[in-house]
Coordinates of C-alpha atoms in Angstrom, one line a residue:
X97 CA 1.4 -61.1 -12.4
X98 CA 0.4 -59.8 -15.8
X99 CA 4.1 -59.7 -16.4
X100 CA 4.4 -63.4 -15.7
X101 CA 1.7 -64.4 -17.4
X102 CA 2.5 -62.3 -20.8
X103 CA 5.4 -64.1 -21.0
X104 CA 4.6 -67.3 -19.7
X105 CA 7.3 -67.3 -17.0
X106 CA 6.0 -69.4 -14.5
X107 CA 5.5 -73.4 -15.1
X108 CA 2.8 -75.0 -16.3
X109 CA 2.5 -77.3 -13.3
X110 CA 1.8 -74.6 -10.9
X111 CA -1.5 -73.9 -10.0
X112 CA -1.5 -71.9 -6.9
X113 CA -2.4 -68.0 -6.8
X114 CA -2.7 -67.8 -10.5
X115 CA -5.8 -67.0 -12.7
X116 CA -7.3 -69.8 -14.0
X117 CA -6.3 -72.4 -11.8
X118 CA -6.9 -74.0 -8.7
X119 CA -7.1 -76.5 -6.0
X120 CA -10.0 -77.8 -7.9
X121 CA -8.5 -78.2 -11.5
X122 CA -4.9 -79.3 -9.8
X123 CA -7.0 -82.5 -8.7
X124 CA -8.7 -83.1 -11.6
X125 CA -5.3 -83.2 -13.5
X126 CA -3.5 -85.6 -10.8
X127 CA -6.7 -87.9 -10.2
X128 CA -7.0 -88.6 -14.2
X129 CA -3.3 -89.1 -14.3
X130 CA -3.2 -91.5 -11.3
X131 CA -6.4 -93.1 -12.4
X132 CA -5.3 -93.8 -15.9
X133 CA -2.2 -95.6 -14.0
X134 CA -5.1 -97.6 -12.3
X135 CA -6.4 -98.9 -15.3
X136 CA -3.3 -99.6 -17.0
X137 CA -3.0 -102.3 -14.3
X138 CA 0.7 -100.4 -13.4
X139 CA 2.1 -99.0 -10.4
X140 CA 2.3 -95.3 -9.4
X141 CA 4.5 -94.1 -6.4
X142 CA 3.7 -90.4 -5.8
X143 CA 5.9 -88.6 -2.9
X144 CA 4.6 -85.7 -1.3
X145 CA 6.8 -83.3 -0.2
X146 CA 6.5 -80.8 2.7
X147 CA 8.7 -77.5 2.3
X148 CA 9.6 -76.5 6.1
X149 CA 8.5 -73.1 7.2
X150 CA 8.7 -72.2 3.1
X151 CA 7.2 -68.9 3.2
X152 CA 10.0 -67.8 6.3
X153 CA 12.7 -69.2 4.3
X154 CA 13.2 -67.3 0.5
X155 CA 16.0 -65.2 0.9
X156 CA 15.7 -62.1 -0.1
X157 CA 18.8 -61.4 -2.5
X158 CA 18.3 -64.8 -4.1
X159 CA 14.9 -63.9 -4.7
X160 CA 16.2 -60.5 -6.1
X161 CA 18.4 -62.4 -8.0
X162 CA 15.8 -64.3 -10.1
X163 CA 13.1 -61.7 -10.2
X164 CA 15.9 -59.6 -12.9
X165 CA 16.3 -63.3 -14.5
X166 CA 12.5 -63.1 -14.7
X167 CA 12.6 -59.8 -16.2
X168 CA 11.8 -57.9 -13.7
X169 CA 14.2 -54.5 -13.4
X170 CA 14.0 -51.1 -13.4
X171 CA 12.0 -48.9 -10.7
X172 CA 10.3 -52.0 -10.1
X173 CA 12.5 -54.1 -9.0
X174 CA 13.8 -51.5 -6.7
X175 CA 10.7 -50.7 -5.3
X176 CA 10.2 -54.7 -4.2
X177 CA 13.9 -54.6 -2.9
X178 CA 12.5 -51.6 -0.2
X179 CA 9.3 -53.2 0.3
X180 CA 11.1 -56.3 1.2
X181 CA 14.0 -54.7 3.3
X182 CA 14.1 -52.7 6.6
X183 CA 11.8 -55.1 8.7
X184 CA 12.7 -56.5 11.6
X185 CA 10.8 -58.4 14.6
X186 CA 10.9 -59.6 18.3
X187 CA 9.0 -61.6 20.9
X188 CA 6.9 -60.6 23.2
X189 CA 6.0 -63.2 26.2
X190 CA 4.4 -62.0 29.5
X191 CA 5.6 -58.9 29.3
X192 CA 8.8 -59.3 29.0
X193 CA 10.3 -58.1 25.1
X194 CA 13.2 -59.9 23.4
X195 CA 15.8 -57.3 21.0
X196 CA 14.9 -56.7 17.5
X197 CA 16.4 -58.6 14.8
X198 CA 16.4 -57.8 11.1
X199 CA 14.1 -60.5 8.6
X200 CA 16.4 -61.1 6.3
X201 CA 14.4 -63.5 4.5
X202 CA 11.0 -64.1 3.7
X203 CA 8.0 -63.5 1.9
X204 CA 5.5 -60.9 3.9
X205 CA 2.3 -62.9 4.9
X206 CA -1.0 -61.3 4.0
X207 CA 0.3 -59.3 1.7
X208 CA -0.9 -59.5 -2.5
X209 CA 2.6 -59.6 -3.4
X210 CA 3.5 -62.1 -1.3
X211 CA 2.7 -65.3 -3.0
X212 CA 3.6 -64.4 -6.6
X213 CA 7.2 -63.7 -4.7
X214 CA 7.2 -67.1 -3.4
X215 CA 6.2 -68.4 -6.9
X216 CA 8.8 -67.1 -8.3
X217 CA 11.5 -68.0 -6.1
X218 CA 10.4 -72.0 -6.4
X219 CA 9.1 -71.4 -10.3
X220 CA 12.4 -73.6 -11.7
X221 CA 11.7 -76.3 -9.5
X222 CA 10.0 -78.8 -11.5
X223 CA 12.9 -78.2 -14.1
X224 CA 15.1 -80.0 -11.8
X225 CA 13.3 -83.6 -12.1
X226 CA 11.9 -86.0 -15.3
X227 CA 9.1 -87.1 -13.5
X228 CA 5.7 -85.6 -13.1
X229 CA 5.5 -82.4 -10.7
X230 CA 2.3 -81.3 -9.3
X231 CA 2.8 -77.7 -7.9
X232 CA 0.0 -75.5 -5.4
X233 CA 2.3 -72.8 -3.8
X234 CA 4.5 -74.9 -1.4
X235 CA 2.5 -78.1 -1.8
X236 CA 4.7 -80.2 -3.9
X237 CA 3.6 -83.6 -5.5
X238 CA 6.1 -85.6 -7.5
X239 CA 5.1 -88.9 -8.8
X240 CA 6.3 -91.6 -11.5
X241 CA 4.9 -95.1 -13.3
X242 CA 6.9 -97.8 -11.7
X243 CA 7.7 -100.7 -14.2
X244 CA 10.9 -101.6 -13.0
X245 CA 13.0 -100.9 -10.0
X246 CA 15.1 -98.8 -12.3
X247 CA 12.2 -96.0 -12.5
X248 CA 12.4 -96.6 -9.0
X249 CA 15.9 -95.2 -9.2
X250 CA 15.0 -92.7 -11.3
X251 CA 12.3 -91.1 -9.2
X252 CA 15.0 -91.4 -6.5
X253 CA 17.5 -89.5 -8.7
X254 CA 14.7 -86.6 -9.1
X255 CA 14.4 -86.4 -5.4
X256 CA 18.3 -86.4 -5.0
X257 CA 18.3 -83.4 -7.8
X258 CA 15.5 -81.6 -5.4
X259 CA 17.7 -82.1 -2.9
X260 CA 20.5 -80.4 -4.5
X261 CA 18.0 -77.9 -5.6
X262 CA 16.9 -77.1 -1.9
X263 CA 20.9 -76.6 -0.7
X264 CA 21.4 -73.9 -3.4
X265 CA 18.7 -72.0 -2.8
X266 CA 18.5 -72.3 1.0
X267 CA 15.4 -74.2 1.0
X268 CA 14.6 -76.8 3.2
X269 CA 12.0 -80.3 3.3
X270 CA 10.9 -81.6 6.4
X271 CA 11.6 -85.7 5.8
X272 CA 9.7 -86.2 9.0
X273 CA 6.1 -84.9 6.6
X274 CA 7.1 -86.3 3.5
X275 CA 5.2 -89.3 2.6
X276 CA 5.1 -92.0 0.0
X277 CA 1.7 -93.6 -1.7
X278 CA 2.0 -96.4 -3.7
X279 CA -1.2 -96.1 -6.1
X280 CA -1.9 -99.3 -8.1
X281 CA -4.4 -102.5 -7.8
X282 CA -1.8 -104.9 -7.6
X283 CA -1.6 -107.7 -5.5
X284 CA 1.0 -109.6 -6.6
X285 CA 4.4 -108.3 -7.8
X286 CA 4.8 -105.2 -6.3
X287 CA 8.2 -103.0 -6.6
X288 CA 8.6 -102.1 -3.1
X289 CA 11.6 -99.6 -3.3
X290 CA 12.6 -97.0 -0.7
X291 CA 12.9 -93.8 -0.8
X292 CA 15.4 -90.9 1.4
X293 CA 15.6 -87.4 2.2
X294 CA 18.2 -86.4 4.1
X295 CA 19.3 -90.0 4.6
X296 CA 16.1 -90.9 6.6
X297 CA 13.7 -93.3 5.0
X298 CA 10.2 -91.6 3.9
X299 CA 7.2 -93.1 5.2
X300 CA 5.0 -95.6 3.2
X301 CA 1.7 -95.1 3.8
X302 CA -1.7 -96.5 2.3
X303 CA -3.8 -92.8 2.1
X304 CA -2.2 -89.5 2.2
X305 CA -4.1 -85.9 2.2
X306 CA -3.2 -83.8 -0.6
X307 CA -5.2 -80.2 -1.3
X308 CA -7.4 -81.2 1.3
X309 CA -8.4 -84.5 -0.3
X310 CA -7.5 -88.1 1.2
X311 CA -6.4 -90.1 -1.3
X312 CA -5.9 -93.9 -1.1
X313 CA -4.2 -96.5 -3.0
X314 CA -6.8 -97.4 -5.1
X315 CA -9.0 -94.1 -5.5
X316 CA -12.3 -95.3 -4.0
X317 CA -12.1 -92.0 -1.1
X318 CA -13.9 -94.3 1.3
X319 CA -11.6 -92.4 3.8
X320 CA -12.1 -89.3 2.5
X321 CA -15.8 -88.6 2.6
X322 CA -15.4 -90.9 6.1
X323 CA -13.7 -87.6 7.4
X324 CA -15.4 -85.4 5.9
X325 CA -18.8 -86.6 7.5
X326 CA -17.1 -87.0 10.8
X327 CA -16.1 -83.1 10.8
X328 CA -19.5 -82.0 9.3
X329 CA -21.2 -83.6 11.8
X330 CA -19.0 -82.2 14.4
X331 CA -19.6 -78.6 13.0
X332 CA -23.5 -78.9 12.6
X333 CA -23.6 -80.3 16.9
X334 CA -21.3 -77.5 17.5
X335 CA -23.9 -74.8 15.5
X336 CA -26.8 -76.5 17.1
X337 CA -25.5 -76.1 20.6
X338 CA -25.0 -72.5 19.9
X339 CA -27.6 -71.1 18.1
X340 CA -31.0 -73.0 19.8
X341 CA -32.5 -69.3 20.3
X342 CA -31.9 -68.1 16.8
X343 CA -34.1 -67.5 14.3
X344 CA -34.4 -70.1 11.7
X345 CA -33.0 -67.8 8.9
X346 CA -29.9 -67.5 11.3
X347 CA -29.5 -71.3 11.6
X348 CA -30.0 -72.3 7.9
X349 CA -26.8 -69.5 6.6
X350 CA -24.7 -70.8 9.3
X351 CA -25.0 -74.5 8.1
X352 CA -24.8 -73.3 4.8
X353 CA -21.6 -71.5 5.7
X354 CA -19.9 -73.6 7.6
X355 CA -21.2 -77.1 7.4
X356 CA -22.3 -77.7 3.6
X357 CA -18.9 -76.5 2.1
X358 CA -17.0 -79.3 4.2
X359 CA -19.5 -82.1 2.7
X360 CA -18.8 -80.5 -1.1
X361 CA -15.4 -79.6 -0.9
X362 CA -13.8 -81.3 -4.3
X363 CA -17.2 -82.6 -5.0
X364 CA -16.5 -82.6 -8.9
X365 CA -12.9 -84.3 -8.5
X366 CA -14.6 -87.2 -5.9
X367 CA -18.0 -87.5 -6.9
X368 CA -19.1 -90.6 -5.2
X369 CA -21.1 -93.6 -6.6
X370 CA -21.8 -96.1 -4.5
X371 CA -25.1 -95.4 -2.6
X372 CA -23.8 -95.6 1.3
X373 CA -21.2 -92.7 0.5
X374 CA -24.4 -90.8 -1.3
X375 CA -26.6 -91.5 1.5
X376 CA -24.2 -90.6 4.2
X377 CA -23.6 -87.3 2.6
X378 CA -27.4 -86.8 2.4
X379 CA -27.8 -87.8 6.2
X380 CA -25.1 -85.2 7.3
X381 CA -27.6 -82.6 5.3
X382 CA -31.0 -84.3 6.7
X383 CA -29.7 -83.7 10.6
X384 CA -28.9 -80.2 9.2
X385 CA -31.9 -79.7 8.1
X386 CA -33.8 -81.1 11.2
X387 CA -31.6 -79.0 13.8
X388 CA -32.4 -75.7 11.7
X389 CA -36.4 -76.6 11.8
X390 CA -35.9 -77.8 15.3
X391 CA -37.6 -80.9 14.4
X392 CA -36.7 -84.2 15.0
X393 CA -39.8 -86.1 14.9
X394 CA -40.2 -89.4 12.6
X395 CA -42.5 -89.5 9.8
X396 CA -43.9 -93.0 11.7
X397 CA -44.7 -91.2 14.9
X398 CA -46.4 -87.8 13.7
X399 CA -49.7 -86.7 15.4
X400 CA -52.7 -87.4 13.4
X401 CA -54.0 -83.5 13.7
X402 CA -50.3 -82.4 12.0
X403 CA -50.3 -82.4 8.2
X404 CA -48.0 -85.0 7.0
X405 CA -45.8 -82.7 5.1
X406 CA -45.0 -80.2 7.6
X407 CA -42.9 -83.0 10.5
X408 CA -40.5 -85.4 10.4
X409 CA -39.5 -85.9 7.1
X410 CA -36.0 -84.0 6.4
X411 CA -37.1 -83.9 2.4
X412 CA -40.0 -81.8 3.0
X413 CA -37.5 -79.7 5.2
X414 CA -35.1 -78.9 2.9
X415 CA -38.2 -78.0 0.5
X416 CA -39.0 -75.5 2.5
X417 CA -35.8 -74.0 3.5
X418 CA -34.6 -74.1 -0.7
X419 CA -32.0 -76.7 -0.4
X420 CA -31.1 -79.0 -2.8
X421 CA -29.4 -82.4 -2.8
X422 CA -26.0 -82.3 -2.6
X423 CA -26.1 -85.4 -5.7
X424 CA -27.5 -82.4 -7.6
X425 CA -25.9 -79.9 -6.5
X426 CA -22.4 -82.0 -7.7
X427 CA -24.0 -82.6 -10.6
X428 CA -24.6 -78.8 -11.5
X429 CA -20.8 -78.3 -10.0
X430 CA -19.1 -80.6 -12.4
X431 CA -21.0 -79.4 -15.3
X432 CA -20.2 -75.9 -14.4
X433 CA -16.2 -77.0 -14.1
X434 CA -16.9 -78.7 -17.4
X435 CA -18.5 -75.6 -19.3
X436 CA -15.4 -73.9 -18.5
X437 CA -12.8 -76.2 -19.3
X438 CA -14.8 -76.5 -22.7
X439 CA -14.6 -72.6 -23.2
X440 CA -11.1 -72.2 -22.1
X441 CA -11.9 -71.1 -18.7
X442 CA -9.5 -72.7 -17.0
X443 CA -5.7 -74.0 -17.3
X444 CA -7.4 -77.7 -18.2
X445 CA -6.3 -78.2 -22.1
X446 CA -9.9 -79.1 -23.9
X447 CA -8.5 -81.2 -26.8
X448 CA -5.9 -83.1 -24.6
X449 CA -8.7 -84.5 -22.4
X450 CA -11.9 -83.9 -24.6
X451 CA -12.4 -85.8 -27.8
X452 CA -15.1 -84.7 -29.5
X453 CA -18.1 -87.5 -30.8
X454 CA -18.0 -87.3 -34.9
X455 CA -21.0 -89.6 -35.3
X456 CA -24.2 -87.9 -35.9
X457 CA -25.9 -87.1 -33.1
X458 CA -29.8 -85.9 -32.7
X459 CA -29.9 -82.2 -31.2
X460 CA -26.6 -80.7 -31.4
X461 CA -23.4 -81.7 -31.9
X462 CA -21.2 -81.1 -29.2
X463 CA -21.1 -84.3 -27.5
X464 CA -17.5 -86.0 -26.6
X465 CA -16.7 -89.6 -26.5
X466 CA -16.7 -91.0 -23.1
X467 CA -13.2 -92.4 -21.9
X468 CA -13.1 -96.4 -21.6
X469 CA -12.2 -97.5 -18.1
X470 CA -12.2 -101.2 -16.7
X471 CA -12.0 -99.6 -13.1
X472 CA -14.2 -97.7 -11.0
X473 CA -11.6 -95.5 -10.7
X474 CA -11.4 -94.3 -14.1
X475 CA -15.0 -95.3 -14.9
X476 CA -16.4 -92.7 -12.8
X477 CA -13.9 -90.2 -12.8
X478 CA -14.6 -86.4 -13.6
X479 CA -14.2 -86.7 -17.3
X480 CA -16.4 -89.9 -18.1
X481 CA -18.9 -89.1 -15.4
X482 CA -19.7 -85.5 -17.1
X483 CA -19.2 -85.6 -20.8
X484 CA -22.3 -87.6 -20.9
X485 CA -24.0 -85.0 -18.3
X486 CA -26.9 -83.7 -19.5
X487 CA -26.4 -80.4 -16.9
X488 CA -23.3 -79.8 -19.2
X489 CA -25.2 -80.2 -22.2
X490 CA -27.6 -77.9 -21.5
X491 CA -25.5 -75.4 -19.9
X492 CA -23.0 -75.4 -23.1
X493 CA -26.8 -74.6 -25.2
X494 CA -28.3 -72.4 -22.8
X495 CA -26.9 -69.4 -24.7
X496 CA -27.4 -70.2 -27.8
X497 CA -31.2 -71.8 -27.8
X498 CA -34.7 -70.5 -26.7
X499 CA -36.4 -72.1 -23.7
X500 CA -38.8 -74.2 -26.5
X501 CA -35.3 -75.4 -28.4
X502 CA -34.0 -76.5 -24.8
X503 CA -37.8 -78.2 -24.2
X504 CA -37.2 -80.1 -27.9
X505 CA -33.6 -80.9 -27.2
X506 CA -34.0 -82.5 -24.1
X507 CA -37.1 -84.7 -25.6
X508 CA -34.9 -85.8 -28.0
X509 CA -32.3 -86.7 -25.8
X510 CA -35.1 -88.8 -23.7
X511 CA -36.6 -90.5 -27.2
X512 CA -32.7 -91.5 -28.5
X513 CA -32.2 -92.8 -25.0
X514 CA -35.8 -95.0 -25.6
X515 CA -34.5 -95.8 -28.7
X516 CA -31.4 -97.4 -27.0
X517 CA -32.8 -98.9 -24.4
X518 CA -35.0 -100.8 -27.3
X519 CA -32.2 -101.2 -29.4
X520 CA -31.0 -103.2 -26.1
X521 CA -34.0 -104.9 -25.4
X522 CA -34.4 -106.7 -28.8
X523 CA -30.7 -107.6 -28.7
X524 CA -31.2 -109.2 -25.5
X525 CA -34.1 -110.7 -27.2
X526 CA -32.4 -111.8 -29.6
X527 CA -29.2 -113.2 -27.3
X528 CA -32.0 -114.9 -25.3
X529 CA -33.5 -116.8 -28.5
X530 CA -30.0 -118.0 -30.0
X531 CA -28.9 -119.5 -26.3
X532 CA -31.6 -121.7 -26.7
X533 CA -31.5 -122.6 -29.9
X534 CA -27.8 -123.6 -28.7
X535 CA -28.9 -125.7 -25.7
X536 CA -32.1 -127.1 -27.9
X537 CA -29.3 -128.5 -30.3
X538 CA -27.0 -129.6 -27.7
X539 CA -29.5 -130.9 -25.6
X540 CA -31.2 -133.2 -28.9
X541 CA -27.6 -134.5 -29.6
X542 CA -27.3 -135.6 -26.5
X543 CA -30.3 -137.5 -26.6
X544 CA -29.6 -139.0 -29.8
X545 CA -26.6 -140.0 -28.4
X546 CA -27.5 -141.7 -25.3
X547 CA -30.4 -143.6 -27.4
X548 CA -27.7 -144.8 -30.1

């Protein structure tokens, strides 16, 4: 890997098994992208592409082949040759043993070696096409603005060229997974063009999963934290029904294990807004914390003898087991994911998506301007939602002030925001006092008029 990294062999656009990178910053790129769309009132058709059996399939003398193009000779390349070579397998069903036969091709599962060889075979891929690739190992995303039914044809031609690209490197997609999502807030005018693989039609559909995320036409991941509730839940019943005798120290790391990373999975690319998704993320977490206290009294119905803040009220709960919110807990996510796309932490390019604020500002000056949006979409994306965080602004100052600079910088912060909140007030104020003097004026004229 340090060989392909060196050099900068692999593409830009993949993000899988490399340092840097991730599921989490491969959303954040194609969410902004597709979001932007959104706002630009266009249309964005986005086909998602399913390799079959990919990791069974490299050959290994083509992958040979391109590992020497790549630079890769020598001892090396020999050694990879025998690791690769020599295998062989057979079935085994009730006893009964089919004959060996030799793997030809092939990367070895569970191996470290295995997916940078499978990155490498598929690494010119994205060369192949003019519109935008979005790459996570196998997981392939290729989508295009649609202005006209000739970019239509054009995203068709890129899909014909992967095509070709598939048959010469004895690679296969599965047409039957392959999906089409139309992203756009259009009602009216819509360029509804088809798209083949193989000759057979790929399916139109209004929300597709990609990374793990659902994502709809129009961004709002309704559907998304819909599922992901619906699984959460089913975990925590299935954790309750199976650890009733344990202690509660037991209970509370298996929820955190196994339950809390489904609700906060992509958290910082999806962070939602509208206060039923919050609360039904918080509810998944208040039934947590109940099962793990084994208490599922009502605040309204406590005994007079029990302290209030002891039963039935899951915020007093999660007190006392150390849990936070999962709004804050997003909140410190995304401005963690922020610090280190700010620091070059991670394959995210700072200055493309980052522009910093040049008007004076009180505290410290590394404030960025927040992206205009006219939909939610864009509006609350990851970039405008936390370059006006205040957990990324005092994350980014932690290490370079004392805990009385952070005290003064974030009073600061609070007195400029009463300062614009005033600033807002009087202008109302003074809004308020020129409508009237408009309708006083209209309202005299007409008067006069009607008396004349």
């Amino acid at each position: 890997m340090a060989h392909f990294e060196a050099h900068n062999i692999l593409h830009d656009a993949q993000h899988g098994f490399r340092k840097g990178r991730s599921c989490k910053s491969q959303l954040i790129l194609t969410t902004h992208e597709l979001a932007r769309g959104l706002d630009d009132k266009s249309q964005i058709d986005a086909i998602l592409l399913d390799f079959s059996k990919a990791f069974d399939k490299v050959p290994h003398r083509h992958l040979l082949y391109k590992l020497d193009r790549y630079g890769v000779h020598g001892q090396t390349l020999t050694w990879i040759s025998a690791f690769l070579s020599g295998c062989s397998q057979r079935v085994v069903c009730e006893g009964y043993t089919s004959p060996s036969a030799a793997v030809i091709s092939g990367v070895p599962h569970g191996t470290v070696l295995g997916p940078l060889l499978f990155l490498a075979y598929i690494n010119d891929l994205p060369e192949c096409v003019s519109s935008t690739p979005r790459l996570f190992a196998d997981d392939c995303l290729l989508y295009r603005q649609i202005n006209s039914i000739e970019d239509s044809e054009l995203l068709q031609q890129d899909v014909d060229r992967l095509q070709d690209w598939e048959n010469k490197w004895m690679m296969s997609f599965n047409p039957s997974k392959c999906e089409v999502l139309r992203v756009t807030i259009k009602r009216k005018n819509l360029i509804e063009a088809a798209y083949t693989i193989h000759g057979q039609p790929l399916k139109i559909v209004s929300s597709a999963k990609y990374l793990g995320l659902t994502i709809d036409s129009e961004l709002n991941y309704n559907e998304h934290i819909s599922n992901i509730c619906k699984k959460a839940n089913s975990t925590r019943a299935f954790i309750h029904r199976n650890t009733r005798s344990c202690p509660r120290k037991v209970k509370a790391t298996a929820h955190t294990s196994f339950v809390r990373p489904q609700l906060e999975y992509a958290s910082t690319v999806r962070c939602p807004q509208a206060s039923n998704n919050i609360n039904r993320l918080e509810a998944v977490q208040h039934r947590a914390a109940r099962s793990v206290m084994n208490d599922w009294s009502r605040p309204h119905s406590q005994i007079i003898t029990t302290p209030r803040s002891t039963r039935g009220s899951p915020t007093i709960m999660m007190q006392q087991l150390g849990w936070s919110t999962l709004e804050e807990r997003r909140k410190q996510a995304t401005a963690v994911m922020m610090y280190r796309i700010f620091h070059g932490q991670t394959a995210i390019p700072a200055p493309v998506y980052l522009t910093p604020n040049t008007q004076s500002t009180r505290g410290h000056g590394s404030r960025f301007c927040i992206p205009a949006g006219c939909v939610d979409a864009c509006r609350h994306g990851f970039f405008p939602v936390t370059s006006c965080s205040r957990h990324f602004m005092h994350l980014c100052h932690a290490r370079h002030y004392s805990q009385e600079d952070m005290c003064i910088i974030g009073k600061e912060e609070e007195e400029e925001e009463e300062e614009e909140a005033a600033v807002e007030n009087v202008d109302a104020r003074c809004w308020n006092t020129r409508i009237m003097g408009v309708i006083n004026r209209v309202m005299l004229y007409v008067g006069v008029l009607l008396f004349t």
